Coordinates of C-alpha atoms in Angstrom, one line a residue:
M152 CA -48.9 2.4 -33.7
Q153 CA -49.8 4.4 -36.8
T154 CA -53.0 6.4 -36.9
P155 CA -55.3 6.6 -40.1
N156 CA -53.8 10.0 -40.8
D157 CA -50.3 8.7 -40.6
L158 CA -51.3 5.9 -43.0
S159 CA -52.9 8.3 -45.5
R160 CA -49.8 10.5 -45.4
S161 CA -47.6 7.5 -46.2
L162 CA -49.9 6.7 -49.2
I163 CA -49.7 10.3 -50.4
V164 CA -45.9 10.2 -50.3
L165 CA -45.8 7.2 -52.5
K166 CA -48.5 8.5 -54.9
Q167 CA -46.4 11.6 -55.6
D168 CA -44.0 9.5 -57.6
S169 CA -41.1 11.2 -56.1
T170 CA -39.6 8.2 -54.3
L171 CA -37.0 5.9 -55.8
I172 CA -37.3 2.5 -54.1
A173 CA -34.6 -0.2 -54.1
V174 CA -33.8 -3.4 -52.4
I175 CA -30.6 -5.4 -52.2
E176 CA -30.1 -9.1 -52.1
M177 CA -26.6 -9.4 -50.6
S178 CA -24.1 -12.2 -50.7
L179 CA -20.3 -12.5 -50.2
S180 CA -19.5 -12.3 -53.9
S181 CA -22.1 -9.9 -55.3
W182 CA -25.1 -7.7 -54.7
L183 CA -28.4 -7.9 -56.7
V184 CA -30.2 -4.6 -56.7
A185 CA -33.8 -4.3 -57.7
G186 CA -35.4 -0.9 -58.1
I187 CA -38.8 0.8 -58.7
V188 CA -38.0 4.0 -60.6
P189 CA -40.7 6.7 -61.1
G190 CA -41.2 7.5 -64.8
V191 CA -39.6 4.2 -65.9
E192 CA -42.0 1.5 -66.8
R193 CA -39.6 -1.4 -66.4
Q194 CA -38.4 -2.4 -62.9
P195 CA -34.6 -2.5 -63.3
L196 CA -32.5 -5.3 -61.9
K197 CA -28.7 -4.9 -61.7
K198 CA -26.0 -7.3 -60.4
L199 CA -23.0 -5.5 -58.8
A200 CA -19.8 -6.4 -57.3
V201 CA -19.6 -5.9 -53.5
D202 CA -18.8 -2.2 -53.8
E203 CA -20.7 0.6 -52.1
N204 CA -19.5 3.2 -54.5
A205 CA -20.9 1.2 -57.5
L206 CA -24.2 1.0 -55.6
L207 CA -24.3 4.8 -55.1
K208 CA -23.4 5.3 -58.8
L209 CA -26.3 3.0 -59.8
L210 CA -28.8 4.9 -57.6
N211 CA -27.7 8.2 -59.1
R212 CA -28.1 6.8 -62.6
W213 CA -31.6 5.7 -61.8
R214 CA -32.4 9.1 -60.4
E215 CA -31.2 10.7 -63.7
E216 CA -33.4 8.3 -65.7
A217 CA -36.4 9.3 -63.5
E218 CA -35.7 13.0 -64.1
K219 CA -35.5 12.3 -67.9
G220 CA -39.0 10.7 -67.6
G221 CA -40.3 13.9 -66.0
R222 CA -40.2 12.8 -62.3
K223 CA -38.2 14.7 -59.8
I224 CA -36.8 12.3 -57.1
E225 CA -37.0 13.8 -53.7
R226 CA -36.5 10.6 -51.7
I227 CA -34.4 7.5 -52.2
A228 CA -35.4 4.6 -49.9
I229 CA -33.3 1.4 -49.9
A230 CA -33.6 -1.8 -47.9
F231 CA -31.8 -5.1 -47.4
E232 CA -32.0 -8.0 -45.0
A233 CA -30.0 -8.1 -41.8
G234 CA -27.1 -10.5 -42.2
R235 CA -23.4 -11.0 -42.1
D236 CA -22.5 -7.5 -43.3
G237 CA -24.2 -5.9 -40.3
F238 CA -25.1 -2.3 -40.5
W239 CA -22.2 -0.5 -42.0
L240 CA -23.9 -0.1 -45.4
A241 CA -27.0 1.5 -43.8
R242 CA -24.8 4.0 -41.9
W243 CA -22.8 4.7 -45.0
L244 CA -25.9 5.3 -47.1
G245 CA -27.5 7.4 -44.4
A246 CA -24.4 9.7 -44.3
R247 CA -25.0 10.4 -48.0
G248 CA -28.6 11.4 -47.7
I249 CA -30.2 8.0 -48.6
E250 CA -32.9 6.6 -46.4
A251 CA -31.6 3.1 -45.5
H252 CA -33.6 0.3 -43.7
V253 CA -32.5 -3.1 -42.5
I254 CA -35.2 -5.8 -42.7
H255 CA -35.5 -8.5 -40.0
A256 CA -35.1 -11.5 -42.2
S257 CA -37.5 -13.8 -40.3
S258 CA -40.3 -11.2 -40.5
V259 CA -40.8 -11.5 -44.2
A260 CA -43.6 -14.0 -45.1
V261 CA -42.6 -16.6 -47.6
S262 CA -44.5 -19.3 -49.5
R263 CA -45.5 -22.4 -47.5
E264 CA -45.0 -24.7 -50.5
H265 CA -43.0 -27.8 -49.7
R266 CA -40.5 -27.1 -52.4
R267 CA -40.7 -23.4 -53.3
A268 CA -38.4 -21.9 -55.9
K269 CA -35.7 -19.7 -54.3
T270 CA -33.3 -17.6 -56.3
D271 CA -31.8 -14.1 -55.8
R272 CA -34.1 -12.7 -58.4
L273 CA -37.2 -14.1 -56.7
D274 CA -35.9 -12.9 -53.3
T275 CA -35.6 -9.4 -54.5
K276 CA -39.2 -9.4 -55.7
L277 CA -40.3 -10.7 -52.4
L278 CA -38.4 -8.0 -50.5
N279 CA -39.7 -5.4 -52.9
R280 CA -43.3 -6.3 -52.1
A281 CA -42.7 -6.3 -48.4
F282 CA -40.8 -3.1 -48.4
L283 CA -43.5 -1.3 -50.5
G284 CA -46.1 -2.4 -48.0
W285 CA -44.0 -1.1 -45.1
L286 CA -43.5 2.2 -46.8
R287 CA -47.3 2.5 -47.4
G288 CA -47.7 2.3 -43.6
E289 CA -48.7 -1.4 -43.4
R290 CA -46.1 -2.3 -40.8
D291 CA -47.0 -6.0 -40.6
H292 CA -45.5 -6.6 -44.1
C293 CA -42.0 -6.8 -42.4
K294 CA -40.1 -5.6 -39.4
M295 CA -37.2 -3.2 -39.4
V296 CA -34.1 -3.7 -37.3
A297 CA -32.9 -0.7 -35.3
I298 CA -29.6 0.5 -36.8
P299 CA -27.0 1.0 -34.1
T300 CA -24.1 3.4 -34.2
I301 CA -20.6 2.1 -34.6
A302 CA -20.0 3.0 -30.9
D303 CA -23.0 0.9 -29.8
E304 CA -21.8 -2.0 -31.8
D305 CA -18.3 -1.7 -30.5
A306 CA -19.5 -1.6 -26.9
K307 CA -21.0 -5.1 -27.3
R308 CA -17.7 -6.7 -28.5
P309 CA -15.9 -7.3 -25.2
N310 CA -18.8 -9.2 -23.7
R311 CA -19.3 -11.3 -26.8
E312 CA -15.6 -12.0 -27.2
R313 CA -15.4 -13.1 -23.6
E314 CA -18.4 -15.4 -24.1
S315 CA -16.6 -16.9 -27.1
L316 CA -13.3 -17.3 -25.2
V317 CA -15.0 -19.0 -22.3
G318 CA -16.6 -21.5 -24.6
E319 CA -13.2 -22.1 -26.3
Q320 CA -11.6 -22.6 -22.9
T321 CA -14.2 -25.2 -21.9
R322 CA -13.7 -27.1 -25.2
I323 CA -9.9 -27.2 -24.6
V324 CA -10.3 -28.5 -21.0
N325 CA -12.8 -31.1 -22.2
R326 CA -10.5 -32.2 -25.0
M327 CA -7.6 -32.7 -22.5
K328 CA -9.8 -34.7 -20.1
A329 CA -11.0 -36.9 -23.0
A330 CA -7.4 -37.5 -24.0
L331 CA -6.5 -38.6 -20.5
S332 CA -9.6 -40.7 -20.1
R333 CA -8.7 -42.7 -23.2
L334 CA -5.6 -43.7 -21.3
G335 CA -7.5 -44.6 -18.1
I336 CA -6.3 -41.5 -16.2
R337 CA -9.0 -39.8 -14.2
G338 CA -9.1 -37.2 -11.4
F339 CA -6.5 -35.0 -13.0
N340 CA -7.4 -31.3 -13.2
P341 CA -5.7 -29.6 -16.2
K342 CA -6.8 -26.2 -15.0
L343 CA -4.4 -26.2 -12.0
K344 CA -1.4 -23.8 -12.1
K345 CA 1.1 -26.7 -11.9
A346 CA -0.8 -29.1 -14.1
A347 CA 1.8 -28.9 -16.9
E348 CA 4.6 -30.0 -14.4
R349 CA 2.6 -32.9 -13.2
L350 CA 2.1 -34.4 -16.6
E351 CA 5.4 -36.2 -16.5
D352 CA 4.5 -38.0 -13.3
L353 CA 1.1 -39.3 -14.5
R354 CA 0.8 -43.0 -15.1
T355 CA -1.8 -45.2 -16.9
P356 CA -3.4 -48.2 -15.1
E357 CA -0.7 -50.3 -16.8
D358 CA 1.9 -48.2 -15.0
E359 CA 3.1 -46.6 -18.3
P360 CA 3.8 -42.9 -18.8
I361 CA 1.7 -40.9 -21.2
P362 CA 2.7 -41.7 -24.8
P363 CA 4.9 -38.9 -26.4
N364 CA 2.5 -37.7 -29.1
T365 CA -0.4 -37.5 -26.5
L366 CA 1.9 -35.7 -24.1
A367 CA 2.9 -33.2 -26.8
E368 CA -0.7 -32.6 -27.6
L369 CA -1.6 -32.1 -23.9
R370 CA 1.2 -29.5 -23.6
R371 CA 0.0 -27.6 -26.6
D372 CA -3.6 -27.6 -25.3
M373 CA -2.4 -26.3 -21.9
E374 CA -0.5 -23.5 -23.5
R375 CA -3.6 -22.6 -25.6
R376 CA -5.8 -22.7 -22.5
R377 CA -3.3 -20.5 -20.6
L378 CA -3.4 -18.0 -23.5
V379 CA -7.2 -18.0 -23.6
S380 CA -7.4 -17.5 -19.9
D381 CA -5.0 -14.5 -20.1
Q382 CA -7.2 -13.0 -22.8
I383 CA -10.3 -13.4 -20.7
R384 CA -8.6 -11.7 -17.8
Q385 CA -7.5 -8.8 -20.0
I386 CA -11.1 -8.3 -21.2
E387 CA -12.4 -8.3 -17.6
D388 CA -9.7 -5.9 -16.3
A389 CA -10.3 -3.5 -19.2
R390 CA -14.0 -3.6 -18.5
L391 CA -13.6 -2.9 -14.8
E392 CA -11.3 0.0 -15.6
R393 CA -13.7 1.4 -18.2
I394 CA -16.7 1.2 -15.8
E395 CA -14.8 2.8 -12.9
H396 CA -13.8 5.8 -15.0
A397 CA -17.2 6.5 -16.6
N398 CA -20.3 7.1 -14.5
D399 CA -22.8 8.1 -17.2
G400 CA -25.0 6.3 -19.7
P401 CA -24.7 2.6 -19.9
H402 CA -21.9 2.5 -17.3
A403 CA -24.2 4.0 -14.7
M404 CA -26.7 1.3 -15.5
V405 CA -24.0 -1.4 -14.9
H406 CA -23.1 0.2 -11.6
L407 CA -26.8 0.1 -10.5
L408 CA -27.4 -3.4 -11.6
A409 CA -24.3 -4.7 -10.0
R410 CA -25.6 -3.4 -6.7
V411 CA -28.4 -6.1 -6.8
I412 CA -27.2 -9.0 -4.7
G413 CA -26.9 -12.0 -7.0
V414 CA -26.1 -10.0 -10.2
G415 CA -22.4 -9.9 -11.1
V416 CA -20.6 -7.3 -13.2
E417 CA -20.4 -9.7 -16.1
T418 CA -24.2 -10.3 -16.2
A419 CA -24.9 -6.6 -15.6
D420 CA -22.7 -5.6 -18.5
M421 CA -24.3 -8.1 -20.8
L422 CA -27.8 -7.0 -19.9
V423 CA -27.1 -3.3 -20.3
Q424 CA -25.2 -3.7 -23.6
E425 CA -27.7 -6.2 -25.2
V426 CA -31.1 -5.0 -24.0
L427 CA -31.4 -2.4 -21.2
S428 CA -29.6 0.4 -23.1
R429 CA -32.0 0.0 -26.1
N430 CA -34.9 2.4 -26.5
L431 CA -37.7 -0.2 -26.1
R432 CA -41.3 0.9 -26.0
D433 CA -42.8 -1.0 -23.0
R434 CA -42.4 -4.1 -20.9
R435 CA -43.9 -6.3 -23.6
A436 CA -41.2 -5.2 -26.0
V437 CA -38.6 -5.9 -23.4
A438 CA -39.8 -9.4 -22.8
R439 CA -40.2 -10.0 -26.5
Y440 CA -36.7 -8.8 -27.3
G441 CA -35.3 -11.0 -24.6
G442 CA -36.9 -14.1 -26.2
L443 CA -38.9 -14.9 -23.1
T444 CA -42.4 -14.8 -24.5
G445 CA -44.5 -17.8 -25.4
S446 CA -45.8 -19.1 -28.7
P447 CA -49.5 -20.0 -28.3
D448 CA -51.2 -22.4 -30.7
E449 CA -54.9 -21.6 -30.8
S450 CA -57.4 -22.9 -33.4
G451 CA -61.1 -23.5 -32.6
K452 CA -61.2 -25.2 -29.2
K453 CA -57.5 -26.1 -29.2
R454 CA -55.5 -24.1 -26.8
R455 CA -51.8 -24.9 -26.1
E456 CA -48.4 -23.4 -25.7
K457 CA -45.6 -24.5 -27.9
G458 CA -42.9 -23.1 -25.6
L459 CA -40.6 -20.1 -26.0
A460 CA -40.8 -18.2 -29.2
R461 CA -37.0 -17.9 -29.3
S462 CA -37.3 -14.9 -31.6
G463 CA -35.4 -12.5 -29.4
N464 CA -31.8 -12.1 -28.3
A465 CA -30.4 -15.6 -27.4
R466 CA -27.7 -14.2 -25.2
V467 CA -30.3 -12.3 -23.1
R468 CA -32.5 -15.4 -22.9
R469 CA -29.7 -17.7 -21.7
G470 CA -28.3 -15.1 -19.3
M471 CA -31.7 -14.3 -17.7
I472 CA -32.7 -18.0 -17.2
Q473 CA -29.3 -18.5 -15.4
L474 CA -29.8 -15.3 -13.4
A475 CA -33.3 -16.4 -12.4
W476 CA -32.0 -19.5 -10.7
R477 CA -29.3 -17.5 -9.0
F478 CA -31.8 -14.9 -8.0
L479 CA -33.8 -17.5 -6.0
M480 CA -30.6 -18.3 -4.0
F481 CA -29.6 -14.7 -3.2
Q482 CA -33.0 -12.9 -3.0
K483 CA -35.2 -15.4 -1.1
D484 CA -37.2 -12.7 0.6
S485 CA -38.1 -10.8 -2.6
A486 CA -41.7 -10.6 -3.9
L487 CA -40.6 -12.4 -7.1
A488 CA -39.1 -15.3 -5.2
H489 CA -42.2 -15.6 -3.1
W490 CA -44.3 -15.6 -6.2
F491 CA -42.2 -18.4 -7.7
Y492 CA -42.3 -20.5 -4.6
A493 CA -46.1 -20.1 -4.2
R494 CA -46.7 -21.1 -7.9
T495 CA -44.5 -24.2 -7.6
K496 CA -45.2 -25.3 -4.0
N497 CA -47.8 -28.0 -4.9
T498 CA -46.4 -28.7 -8.4
P499 CA -42.6 -29.0 -8.1
Q500 CA -42.5 -30.5 -11.6
T501 CA -43.3 -27.1 -13.1
R502 CA -40.2 -25.4 -11.7
K503 CA -38.4 -25.5 -15.0
T504 CA -41.4 -24.0 -16.8
M505 CA -42.0 -21.4 -14.2
I506 CA -38.4 -20.3 -14.1
V507 CA -38.9 -18.8 -17.6
A508 CA -41.8 -16.8 -16.3
L509 CA -39.6 -15.6 -13.4
A510 CA -36.9 -14.7 -15.8
R511 CA -39.3 -12.6 -17.8
K512 CA -40.7 -10.8 -14.7
L513 CA -37.1 -10.3 -13.5
L514 CA -36.0 -8.8 -16.8
I515 CA -38.9 -6.3 -16.7
A516 CA -38.1 -5.5 -13.1
L517 CA -34.5 -4.8 -13.9
W518 CA -35.5 -2.6 -16.9
R519 CA -37.7 -0.5 -14.6
L520 CA -34.9 -0.3 -12.1
V521 CA -32.4 1.2 -14.6
R522 CA -35.0 3.3 -16.4
E523 CA -37.2 4.6 -13.5
G524 CA -35.1 3.8 -10.5
T525 CA -37.9 1.6 -9.1
I526 CA -36.4 -1.1 -6.8
P527 CA -38.3 -4.4 -7.1
E528 CA -40.1 -5.2 -3.9
G529 CA -38.0 -7.1 -1.3
V530 CA -34.8 -6.9 -3.4
V531 CA -31.7 -6.2 -1.4
L532 CA -29.0 -3.9 -2.8
R533 CA -25.4 -3.6 -2.0
P534 CA -24.3 -0.3 -0.5
A535 CA -23.4 2.4 -3.1
L536 CA -19.7 2.9 -3.6

């Protein structure tokens, strides 16, 4: 939180007229760059092709225009919304001495009109106002996203790829089961090792074999499922090998979390890469990033909860709710499990609501475990290897 002195210093920096400010509205085909150039009365707006070198050339040209107007530019601050392009541009600009910020898109306040005008030109003006307020020290104008290193981003890819492949594998299996159900064939498990060999022997209720086109489709789906399954196994083997040969940083956190009975290597790796390795301020920030905080609706005498805010990391939220149910099975003697059972003993219908509260408490407890080494009360750990 900024002090009044910090705020006054931020205001002084902007009053010196030595800061060139720019925002970018990014799309797949073009970039629209809006600037505030000291010494230049107009606020320039330039449409560029998707080219970082053209952007750098534009910023240097604006710097020269400011210097011709008698203003020496000591700082260039540029911002754009987080989106499909990720963080590569911010890292690229930062390496060239330009202060780059990535704005959390949902943190920018927009008009509440039913049909508001929305164009790239209007969006750049909106971002400009929000970014200016943030630079002045008024941090509620918008929120900035932490810019990860390329190594940090790359470390998340195996877990996210595995999640995508598991979903694809489930879709393939469901598609095969649906194709067989249309023929009246039930009870066949397409995930078995010899399932492809048994297709020829399957018969419909009319004692007919599987039609040739459907049979060819099922064979292709089985080959696709086998390929996806092999890719999942490759990711898991590579991750285990990587964790075994590195005992520092995030890998040490994975080792520690995996010792908690009920927490598998997959869940531990996901939690470390997505949330626990981040430099979060306190337990409230951890719960908020995990998307496990409420969204109160209070006005006058009205007091109610609208449910989860869902503003955090969806992967962490899903994983923690699943882990909370599993935690109750494997850590029945822990203080967290006793708290949950005591709160739901007389009102079993609140179990689904209270499991979210348990997931939030559990995430904070795991964060303290990897940060401070504090073992949650009553939690049983596996022996260290």
